[in-house]
Every structure is written in structure tokens, then in C-alpha cells.
Coordinates of C-alpha atoms and ligand atoms in Angstrom, one line a residue:
M1 CA 277.1 250.3 113.1
P2 CA 274.8 250.8 110.1
G3 CA 271.5 252.5 111.1
A4 CA 272.8 253.1 114.6
D5 CA 271.2 256.2 116.3
F6 CA 274.4 257.9 117.4
S7 CA 272.6 260.7 119.3
S8 CA 271.3 258.3 121.8
L9 CA 274.7 256.8 122.6
I10 CA 276.6 257.9 125.6
H11 CA 280.1 258.6 124.2
L12 CA 282.9 258.5 126.8
V13 CA 285.9 257.9 124.6
P14 CA 288.9 260.0 125.7
G15 CA 289.1 262.0 122.6
P16 CA 287.9 263.1 120.2
V17 CA 285.0 264.1 122.4
S18 CA 281.7 265.5 121.6
V19 CA 281.8 269.1 120.2
P20 CA 279.4 271.7 121.6
E21 CA 277.0 273.5 119.4
R22 CA 278.8 276.8 119.9
V23 CA 282.1 275.5 118.6
L24 CA 280.3 274.0 115.5
E25 CA 278.5 277.4 115.0
A26 CA 281.9 279.3 115.0
M27 CA 283.2 276.9 112.4
R28 CA 280.1 277.4 110.2
A29 CA 280.5 281.3 110.6
N30 CA 284.1 280.9 109.5
S31 CA 283.8 278.8 106.5
D32 CA 282.9 281.5 103.9
H33 CA 285.7 282.2 101.5
G34 CA 285.5 285.9 101.8
R35 CA 286.4 285.7 105.4
I36 CA 289.3 283.3 105.2
K37 CA 292.1 285.9 104.9
A38 CA 290.5 288.9 106.3
D39 CA 292.1 290.0 109.6
F40 CA 293.3 286.4 109.9
L41 CA 296.6 287.2 111.6
D42 CA 294.8 289.1 114.3
F43 CA 292.3 286.3 114.8
Y44 CA 295.2 283.8 115.0
T45 CA 297.2 285.9 117.4
E46 CA 294.1 286.5 119.8
T47 CA 293.4 282.8 119.8
G48 CA 297.0 282.1 120.6
R49 CA 296.8 284.5 123.5
K50 CA 293.6 282.9 124.9
A51 CA 295.4 279.4 124.7
A52 CA 298.3 280.8 126.6
R53 CA 296.0 281.7 129.5
V54 CA 294.8 278.3 129.7
L55 CA 298.2 276.9 129.5
G56 CA 299.5 279.4 132.3
T57 CA 302.2 280.8 130.2
R58 CA 303.2 284.3 128.8
H59 CA 305.0 282.7 125.9
E60 CA 303.9 283.0 122.3
V61 CA 301.6 280.2 121.3
I62 CA 301.7 278.9 117.5
L63 CA 298.8 277.1 116.0
M64 CA 299.3 274.4 113.3
S65 CA 296.8 272.6 111.1
G66 CA 296.6 269.0 111.7
E67 CA 295.9 266.9 114.9
A68 CA 297.9 267.1 118.0
M69 CA 300.7 264.7 116.7
V70 CA 301.8 267.6 114.3
V71 CA 303.2 269.6 117.3
L72 CA 304.7 266.4 118.8
W73 CA 306.8 265.6 115.6
G74 CA 307.3 269.4 115.1
V75 CA 308.9 269.8 118.4
V76 CA 311.4 267.0 118.0
R77 CA 312.5 268.0 114.6
S78 CA 312.4 271.7 115.2
C79 CA 314.4 271.8 118.4
L80 CA 317.1 269.1 117.9
A81 CA 319.5 268.6 115.0
P82 CA 320.5 265.1 114.3
G83 CA 323.0 263.7 116.8
E84 CA 321.7 266.2 119.7
R85 CA 320.7 264.6 123.0
L86 CA 317.1 264.0 123.9
L87 CA 316.0 262.6 127.3
C88 CA 312.5 261.1 127.3
I89 CA 310.7 260.4 130.6
D90 CA 308.4 257.4 129.9
T91 CA 305.5 256.5 132.1
G92 CA 303.5 255.1 129.2
V93 CA 302.7 255.0 125.5
F94 CA 303.0 258.8 124.7
G95 CA 306.2 259.1 126.8
A96 CA 307.9 256.1 125.1
G97 CA 306.6 257.6 121.8
F98 CA 308.8 260.7 122.0
A99 CA 311.9 258.3 122.1
D100 CA 310.7 256.7 118.9
M101 CA 310.2 260.1 117.3
G102 CA 313.6 261.3 118.5
K103 CA 315.4 258.2 117.0
A104 CA 313.6 258.6 113.7
A105 CA 314.9 262.2 113.6
G106 CA 318.4 261.0 114.2
C107 CA 318.7 262.2 117.7
S108 CA 320.8 260.6 120.4
V109 CA 318.2 259.3 122.8
K110 CA 318.0 258.3 126.2
T111 CA 314.8 257.0 127.9
V112 CA 314.1 256.8 131.7
S113 CA 311.3 254.3 132.0
F114 CA 308.7 253.8 134.8
P115 CA 305.7 251.3 134.8
P116 CA 302.7 252.5 132.9
D117 CA 300.5 252.4 136.1
S118 CA 302.9 255.0 137.8
T119 CA 303.5 258.6 138.0
I120 CA 306.8 260.3 138.7
N121 CA 305.8 261.4 142.2
Q122 CA 306.3 257.9 143.3
G123 CA 309.4 256.1 144.9
D124 CA 312.7 257.5 143.7
A125 CA 311.5 258.4 140.1
L126 CA 312.7 262.0 140.4
Q127 CA 316.1 260.8 141.8
K128 CA 316.5 258.6 138.7
I129 CA 315.4 261.3 136.4
E130 CA 318.0 263.7 138.0
E131 CA 320.8 261.2 137.7
A132 CA 320.0 260.6 134.0
V133 CA 319.9 264.3 133.4
R134 CA 323.3 264.8 135.2
S135 CA 325.0 262.0 133.2
F136 CA 323.4 262.4 129.9
R137 CA 323.3 266.3 129.7
P138 CA 320.3 266.3 127.3
K139 CA 319.5 269.4 125.1
M140 CA 315.9 268.6 125.8
I141 CA 313.7 266.7 128.4
T142 CA 310.2 265.4 127.3
L143 CA 307.5 264.7 129.8
V144 CA 303.9 263.7 129.3
H145 CA 301.4 265.5 131.6
C146 CA 298.3 263.3 131.2
E147 CA 299.4 259.8 129.9
T148 CA 296.0 259.2 128.3
P149 CA 296.3 255.4 127.7
S150 CA 297.2 255.0 131.5
G151 CA 294.7 257.5 133.0
T152 CA 297.5 259.1 134.9
L153 CA 298.7 262.6 135.4
N154 CA 302.5 263.3 136.0
P155 CA 303.2 266.3 138.3
L156 CA 305.4 268.9 136.6
E157 CA 307.0 270.6 139.5
G158 CA 309.8 268.0 140.2
V159 CA 310.9 268.0 136.5
G160 CA 310.8 271.8 136.3
E161 CA 312.9 272.0 139.3
I162 CA 315.6 269.6 137.8
K163 CA 315.6 271.6 134.6
R164 CA 316.2 274.8 136.5
R165 CA 318.9 273.5 138.7
L166 CA 320.8 271.5 136.2
R167 CA 320.3 274.2 133.5
T168 CA 318.9 271.9 130.9
P169 CA 318.3 274.1 127.8
L170 CA 314.8 272.9 126.9
L171 CA 311.8 271.3 128.7
C172 CA 309.0 270.0 126.6
V173 CA 305.6 268.9 128.0
D174 CA 302.8 267.2 126.2
A175 CA 299.7 268.6 127.8
V176 CA 297.4 267.5 124.9
A177 CA 295.1 265.5 127.1
S178 CA 295.2 267.8 130.2
V179 CA 294.9 271.3 128.8
G180 CA 291.4 272.7 129.8
G181 CA 290.8 270.0 132.1
A182 CA 293.6 270.3 134.7
P183 CA 296.0 273.2 135.8
V184 CA 299.1 273.2 133.6
E185 CA 301.0 276.3 134.7
G186 CA 303.8 276.1 132.1
D187 CA 305.7 279.1 133.3
R188 CA 305.8 278.1 136.9
H189 CA 307.3 274.8 136.1
A190 CA 309.7 276.4 133.6
V191 CA 308.4 274.7 130.5
D192 CA 309.9 275.8 127.2
L193 CA 307.7 274.0 124.8
L194 CA 304.1 273.2 126.0
L195 CA 302.1 271.2 123.6
G196 CA 298.2 271.1 123.3
G197 CA 295.6 269.8 120.9
T198 CA 291.9 270.7 120.3
Q199 CA 290.1 267.4 120.5
K200 CA 290.5 266.4 124.1
A201 CA 289.4 268.6 127.0
L202 CA 288.9 271.6 124.8
S203 CA 286.2 269.7 123.0
A204 CA 286.8 271.0 119.5
P205 CA 287.4 268.7 116.5
P206 CA 290.8 267.1 115.8
C207 CA 292.0 270.1 113.7
L208 CA 294.9 271.9 115.3
G209 CA 298.0 271.3 117.4
F210 CA 299.4 274.3 119.3
A211 CA 302.6 274.8 121.1
A212 CA 303.7 277.6 123.8
I213 CA 307.3 278.4 123.0
S214 CA 309.7 280.1 125.3
P215 CA 312.1 282.8 123.8
E216 CA 315.0 280.5 124.6
A217 CA 313.3 277.7 122.7
G218 CA 312.7 280.2 119.9
E219 CA 316.4 280.8 119.6
E220 CA 317.3 277.0 119.6
I221 CA 314.6 276.6 116.8
A222 CA 316.2 279.2 114.7
G223 CA 319.7 277.8 115.2
V224 CA 318.5 274.2 114.2
G225 CA 316.7 275.6 111.1
Y226 CA 314.6 272.5 110.5
Q227 CA 312.5 272.9 107.3
G228 CA 309.3 270.6 106.8
Y229 CA 305.6 270.8 106.9
D230 CA 305.6 270.2 110.7
A231 CA 308.5 272.9 111.2
F232 CA 307.9 275.4 113.9
L233 CA 310.2 278.0 112.4
P234 CA 307.9 279.6 109.9
F235 CA 305.4 280.0 112.7
I236 CA 307.5 281.7 115.2
R237 CA 308.6 284.2 112.4
L238 CA 305.1 285.2 111.7
K239 CA 305.6 288.6 113.4
D240 CA 308.0 289.4 110.7
S241 CA 305.9 288.5 107.8
S242 CA 302.4 289.4 106.8
S243 CA 300.9 285.9 106.3
L244 CA 300.9 282.2 107.4
P245 CA 303.2 280.0 105.7
Y246 CA 300.2 277.9 104.4
V247 CA 296.6 278.7 103.6
P248 CA 295.1 279.7 106.9
F249 CA 292.7 277.0 108.4
R250 CA 290.2 279.7 109.5
Q251 CA 287.6 277.1 110.5
G252 CA 290.0 275.2 112.8
V253 CA 291.2 278.3 114.5
A254 CA 287.6 279.6 115.0
A255 CA 286.9 276.1 116.6
L256 CA 289.7 276.5 119.0
N257 CA 288.8 280.2 119.8
A258 CA 285.2 279.3 120.5
A259 CA 286.3 276.3 122.6
L260 CA 288.6 278.6 124.6
D261 CA 285.9 281.3 125.1
L262 CA 283.6 278.7 126.6
L263 CA 286.3 277.6 129.0
L264 CA 287.3 281.1 129.9
E265 CA 283.7 282.1 130.4
E266 CA 283.0 279.2 132.7
G267 CA 286.2 280.2 134.5
L268 CA 289.4 277.9 134.7
E269 CA 289.1 277.1 138.3
R270 CA 285.4 276.1 137.9
A271 CA 286.2 274.0 134.9
F272 CA 289.0 272.2 136.7
A273 CA 286.7 271.6 139.8
R274 CA 284.2 270.1 137.3
H275 CA 286.7 267.7 135.9
E276 CA 287.8 266.6 139.4
R277 CA 284.1 266.1 140.5
A278 CA 283.4 263.9 137.3
A279 CA 286.7 261.9 137.9
G280 CA 286.0 261.3 141.4
Q281 CA 282.4 260.2 140.7
C282 CA 283.6 257.9 138.0
R283 CA 286.2 256.2 140.2
A284 CA 284.1 255.9 143.2
G285 CA 281.2 254.5 141.2
A286 CA 283.4 252.0 139.3
A287 CA 284.9 250.8 142.6
A288 CA 281.5 250.2 144.0
L289 CA 280.8 248.0 141.0
G290 CA 284.2 246.0 141.7
L291 CA 286.0 247.4 138.9
E292 CA 289.7 247.8 139.5
L293 CA 291.5 251.1 138.8
F294 CA 294.4 250.6 136.5
P295 CA 296.9 253.2 138.1
S296 CA 298.7 251.9 141.2
A297 CA 298.0 253.3 144.7
G298 CA 300.0 256.5 145.1
A299 CA 299.9 257.4 141.3
V300 CA 298.1 260.5 140.4
N301 CA 294.8 259.9 138.4
S302 CA 294.1 262.2 135.7
P303 CA 291.0 264.3 136.2
T304 CA 290.3 264.0 132.4
V305 CA 290.3 260.3 131.9
S306 CA 290.0 257.2 134.1
A307 CA 291.6 253.9 133.3
F308 CA 290.3 250.5 134.6
K309 CA 291.3 246.8 134.2
V310 CA 289.0 245.0 131.8
P311 CA 286.9 242.5 134.0
P312 CA 289.0 239.3 133.5
A313 CA 286.0 237.1 133.4
I314 CA 284.5 239.0 130.4
G315 CA 287.6 240.1 128.3
W316 CA 287.9 243.3 126.2
P317 CA 286.0 242.5 123.0
A318 CA 283.0 241.1 124.8
W319 CA 283.0 244.0 127.4
R320 CA 283.1 246.6 124.7
E321 CA 280.3 244.9 122.9
R322 CA 278.2 244.5 125.9
L323 CA 278.6 248.2 126.7
A324 CA 277.9 249.3 123.2
A325 CA 274.7 247.2 123.0
L326 CA 273.5 249.1 126.1
G327 CA 274.5 252.4 124.5
L328 CA 277.8 253.2 126.1
I329 CA 281.0 253.7 124.0
V330 CA 284.2 253.6 126.0
G331 CA 287.8 253.7 125.0
G332 CA 290.2 250.8 124.8
S333 CA 293.8 251.4 125.5
L334 CA 297.0 251.3 123.4
G335 CA 300.3 249.6 123.1
P336 CA 301.0 247.0 125.8
L337 CA 297.8 248.0 127.6
E338 CA 295.6 247.0 124.6
G339 CA 292.9 244.5 125.6
R340 CA 293.8 244.8 129.3
V341 CA 292.6 248.3 130.1
F342 CA 289.6 250.3 129.1
R343 CA 289.0 254.1 129.7
L344 CA 286.3 256.6 130.3
G345 CA 287.2 260.0 129.1
H346 CA 285.3 262.6 131.3
M347 CA 287.0 265.4 129.6
G348 CA 285.5 268.8 128.3
S349 CA 281.9 268.4 127.2
Q350 CA 281.9 264.9 128.7
A351 CA 282.9 265.9 132.3
R352 CA 279.2 266.1 133.4
P353 CA 277.7 264.3 136.4
E354 CA 274.6 263.2 134.5
I355 CA 276.7 261.6 131.7
V356 CA 279.0 259.7 134.1
E357 CA 276.0 258.6 136.2
K358 CA 274.5 257.1 133.0
A359 CA 277.7 255.4 132.2
L360 CA 278.0 254.0 135.7
R361 CA 274.3 252.6 135.4
I362 CA 275.2 250.9 132.1
M363 CA 278.3 249.3 133.4
A364 CA 276.4 247.9 136.5
Q365 CA 273.9 246.3 133.9
A366 CA 276.6 245.0 131.7
L367 CA 278.3 243.2 134.8
Ligands
PLP401 C1 295.6 262.2 122.1 C2 296.9 262.7 122.5 C3 298.0 263.1 121.6 C4 297.7 263.3 120.1 O1 297.3 262.2 119.4 P1 296.2 262.3 118.3 O2 296.6 261.0 117.6 O3 296.7 263.6 117.6 O4 295.0 262.4 118.9 C5 299.3 263.4 122.1 N1 299.7 263.3 123.4 C6 298.7 262.6 124.3 C7 299.0 262.6 125.7 C8 297.4 262.4 123.9 O5 296.5 262.0 124.7

């Protein structure tokens, strides 16, 4: 869009989201070379502790440069040697993606799949998962908390309970699109590897992936011994060394640190309530316009992102263009949902009633 005035657009893409001034200011203040290494390990550790509070865990949190995908690849390769068994719960694009990554890493992969408009609290999903865990005996189970392309949020308690009862060594949860916008409570749900990213509800730029790692997972990671740029091992051994394995990305850590401060100052309960309100307002307003929600009745809608069916009489390219011409930027969807589903990301800095209200007004006009 040459010459477009981006400041006047309403941006409701479900990540990366608009970055608050205080996060940008923290990045500027940490860009000077003289500061890059000074007390970096302390700064890194403090930031990890704040992330742990938001993730609901006492486990150590590692921070890795790169966008969130770095910890998705890192967890598969670091926790599983080739040939080891990985069970992937698939309710959408990211859930199925873990199976692809596992296969690429040479793991023995089994997928338990459910429709992309569903969540695992529905029907006999938990029974099917339990049966698969009993028969396949995986070393690790993966589950996606907020399945962003579907606008859904999988409850964690059922799978945490199965992991405990059947003594599965590792449970990995992708909370990239929920952390900061919905309670995650990793320890309560027995999560060993809890993955987050900076550019969704935390409203920092796409610069880091982070992972909370249980002591049991740490032992498995040391046993597998995977080496690579996405390897977790050098990061969980930081306490024994005096520096990071790579040049520290101080600006990125500063962005995450400031984003976590903003959230903790607001208060987690209040931030989660703000997301619930924005989501409720968005879904009710869209329903009043005759837009159809994508998640099925009984599925849990995510408080961070809402997915709707593209109005069939208009079609995706025209719908997107009409909204953009009126100043509203929305997200399309991915994989099999591309062209059929569009999404409004009311996460982090975008979970504001006045922004959602404007978006609803523009959609009414576009219809
Ligand atoms: C955004 C997202 C990721 C990370 O993808 P990026 O390409 O790094 O943005 C991983 N999992 C989920 C569920 C996500 O929404």
C-alpha cells in the first residue's frame, strides 16, 4: 500500500500485534553496545522469572532469539531422539504441525485428530486421547492451547490428568497465542514444556521464543543431547556457565521484560478479564451483523482471537479488500481454512473495547 497512512488503520491481525510505546522505549534503551553484555545473565534470569509467573509455573524459563517457531522446533528436536514416540493432539493447523516437525526429526509419530472447529472438551475426545496414549505409549504428548487459525482454546486439565495417570514422561503445550491473554497454569496441569512467544498477547515484536522446562524434561534433554541452533541444551546449562551460547539479544529480552512488566502491573486477572470482555464484545457484535462464528457450538472460543466464516456472498479476497479500504486490517486463516475463515485478533494491546467497537462499525459498513 504505497503512501498508506498506517497510523489511521485499525489493525486486528492475530499477531504480530501493535507494540506499546513502553516496549519500544525499553528496546531503544537497551540498544547501546556498552550495555549488551553488562549484567546480561541477571537481566535474562529476571525476565525468565517474570515469564514463569505469567505461565503459572515454578520451572525455569529459557529465552531464545527468533520468533516463536524456534521453540516449537527446539522442543521436538531437544526432547526426542530419532525413533522415539511422539503423540500429537491435532485440533488445527499448529496441532498438526507438531506431527510434521516430529516426522522431519525422525520420530515415530502418532496423531489424534479432531475437526478444526472443535476443542478437546467435546464429545469423546478425551477418551480417544487416553486410548491413544495407552496403546502408543509416547515419550511426549503435544497439545496446542490457543489454536490461532481456528480461534479456539483447548482446555488443558483433561490432558494433564491423562499424563499424570498414565505416567507419560513429557507433556508439551504450545501457549504462544494464549500466554498473557488467558490463564495457562502450567504446573497445575502437569506441563513439562510450556512454549510462548513475544508477538501475540504479550505485544512485543516477533523476536523471542521462550519455554518453561520441568526438571524431568531437563533430564530428558540432557539425555538426548541434541545439538543445533534451536537446541535447548545450552540454555538449560546456563547456570553452569557464565554466558549465553550466542551473542545476547538484549533488545529482544528488554522488549519481553517490558511487556511482562506492563502485564504484571495491570494484574493478570484484570488482563484476562479485559481479553474476555473484548472477545465477548467481538463475538456478540459480529453475531448481530449476521456473521457466523467458525468454532462449533460447545467448542471453547479463545479470548485472544475470534474466527468467523467469510461471508459467502462476498468471498475472502473481496471481503479483505473492502475492510482494508475502510481502514480495518483483519487476518485470513491458514491451511485448509484459508479463504473460508477470517480472524480478528483482540490480543494484548488490541484487546480494547474502543478498537473492537470501531472494527464492528467498519464490518457493518462493509456488509
Ligand atoms: C503464532 C503462533 C506460533 C508461532 O508462529 P510464528 O510464525 O513464530 O508467529 C506458534 N503456535 C501458535 C499456536 C501460534 O499462534
